[in-house]
Amino acid sequence: MKKIFLKLTLLSLAIALYAPSGAWAEAVASLKEIQGEVFVQPAGSAPEVWNAVAQETAVNNGDSIKTGNGSCLLAYSDQAEFRLQPNTNITIQQQNDTQDINLKLGKLKAKIYKEKVIRPFQVVTPTAIGAVRGTDVDFDFNELGQLTIDLHNDGPVQVYNDEAGLDLELTDGNKITVKYNKDTGELMVNNSCDSASKINFSILGKEYSADKCQSVTVTAETAGGSDDPADPTDPDDPEPDPSGSPS
């Protein structure tokens, strides 16, 4: 009897040691509506380990998801849905106060059900963070480090970057693009021509505004200076791009 108990104990220990990372973790969301190339990297796996997904799959805290020529729906029960577009790469991070999605590259279409949310959702990038409590909003983070946030209703989405001192409440169906150069401290905020109205925000405690089709670029050195919009007659003051893309 003792030998049997010892064997069972050793077997349990072996399973615990060699089971894939996250095997005993509680699922925080699930992948649905999988089309084409969709892959999951379990938390703690080697960087080259990506498991192809072909059917509904539970995902755990710390798992990464990427799409090639494909798409999928990341569902947090009845709280929220994030649709990953082709060529998108994210990591799920559950924090004490927030439910974070680290968007490394690509596009997300988010639908948050405010009345169901347990903790606020955040889409996190190196450029800025978008905190969402309940709204329909798209996020696009590209290879140039530009984050575009397209709000489809009143929102709000709180957009911030603590290091750069950015604080912006996106409302009224507006669309913005943010770019931040960590090395130079330069921060650019563009209000798209597709926006519904002017946007207001602060950088390092100073108030700024940008009309449709207008960009504001600020560095740590100039944050205390003039907040006038770009002057198209000044060769040293870049003209806002009429397309709504960053200048």
PDB file of N, CA and C in Angstrom, residues 31 41 44 54 59 67 88 100 114 118 159 166 192 200 224 229:
ATOM      1  N   LEU A  31     -11.204  32.059 -27.182  1.00  0.00           N
ATOM      2  CA  LEU A  31     -11.122  32.422 -28.594  1.00  0.00           C
ATOM      3  C   LEU A  31     -12.269  31.753 -29.341  1.00  0.00           C
ATOM      4  N   GLN A  41       0.298  31.223 -27.785  1.00  0.00           N
ATOM      5  CA  GLN A  41       1.539  30.900 -27.091  1.00  0.00           C
ATOM      6  C   GLN A  41       1.239  30.884 -25.593  1.00  0.00           C
ATOM      7  N   GLY A  44       4.707  31.479 -20.368  1.00  0.00           N
ATOM      8  CA  GLY A  44       5.899  30.772 -19.938  1.00  0.00           C
ATOM      9  C   GLY A  44       6.531  29.894 -20.990  1.00  0.00           C
ATOM     10  N   ALA A  54      -7.823  25.935 -34.102  1.00  0.00           N
ATOM     11  CA  ALA A  54      -8.817  25.715 -35.146  1.00  0.00           C
ATOM     12  C   ALA A  54     -10.247  25.699 -34.608  1.00  0.00           C
ATOM     13  N   VAL A  59      -8.219  30.687 -23.041  1.00  0.00           N
ATOM     14  CA  VAL A  59      -6.907  31.318 -22.889  1.00  0.00           C
ATOM     15  C   VAL A  59      -6.754  31.799 -21.450  1.00  0.00           C
ATOM     16  N   THR A  67      -2.410  36.444 -35.009  1.00  0.00           N
ATOM     17  CA  THR A  67      -3.046  36.022 -36.247  1.00  0.00           C
ATOM     18  C   THR A  67      -2.090  36.257 -37.403  1.00  0.00           C
ATOM     19  N   THR A  88      -2.090  40.457 -36.248  1.00  0.00           N
ATOM     20  CA  THR A  88      -2.191  41.108 -34.942  1.00  0.00           C
ATOM     21  C   THR A  88      -1.559  40.220 -33.882  1.00  0.00           C
ATOM     22  N   ASP A 100      -5.932  43.876 -18.794  1.00  0.00           N
ATOM     23  CA  ASP A 100      -5.105  44.483 -19.831  1.00  0.00           C
ATOM     24  C   ASP A 100      -4.935  43.573 -21.034  1.00  0.00           C
ATOM     25  N   LYS A 114     -20.590  47.883 -20.623  1.00  0.00           N
ATOM     26  CA  LYS A 114     -20.324  48.614 -19.385  1.00  0.00           C
ATOM     27  C   LYS A 114     -21.018  48.006 -18.185  1.00  0.00           C
ATOM     28  N   ILE A 118     -16.397  43.816 -14.844  1.00  0.00           N
ATOM     29  CA  ILE A 118     -15.967  43.637 -13.452  1.00  0.00           C
ATOM     30  C   ILE A 118     -14.834  44.601 -13.122  1.00  0.00           C
ATOM     31  N   VAL A 159      -7.251  58.062 -22.629  1.00  0.00           N
ATOM     32  CA  VAL A 159      -5.965  57.788 -23.287  1.00  0.00           C
ATOM     33  C   VAL A 159      -4.870  58.484 -22.485  1.00  0.00           C
ATOM     34  N   LEU A 166       0.777  62.569 -20.904  1.00  0.00           N
ATOM     35  CA  LEU A 166      -0.428  62.732 -21.722  1.00  0.00           C
ATOM     36  C   LEU A 166      -1.666  62.279 -20.969  1.00  0.00           C
ATOM     37  N   SER A 192      -8.023  63.298 -36.276  1.00  0.00           N
ATOM     38  CA  SER A 192      -8.318  62.891 -37.644  1.00  0.00           C
ATOM     39  C   SER A 192      -9.369  63.783 -38.290  1.00  0.00           C
ATOM     40  N   ASN A 200      -9.602  67.957 -26.759  1.00  0.00           N
ATOM     41  CA  ASN A 200      -8.865  68.679 -25.720  1.00  0.00           C
ATOM     42  C   ASN A 200      -8.084  67.672 -24.894  1.00  0.00           C
ATOM     43  N   GLY A 224       6.056  73.646 -21.837  1.00  0.00           N
ATOM     44  CA  GLY A 224       5.662  74.859 -21.147  1.00  0.00           C
ATOM     45  C   GLY A 224       5.543  76.059 -22.054  1.00  0.00           C
ATOM     46  N   PRO A 229      -1.635  75.935 -32.594  1.00  0.00           N
ATOM     47  CA  PRO A 229      -1.554  74.892 -33.606  1.00  0.00           C
ATOM     48  C   PRO A 229      -0.516  75.215 -34.656  1.00  0.00           C
TER      49      PRO A 229
END
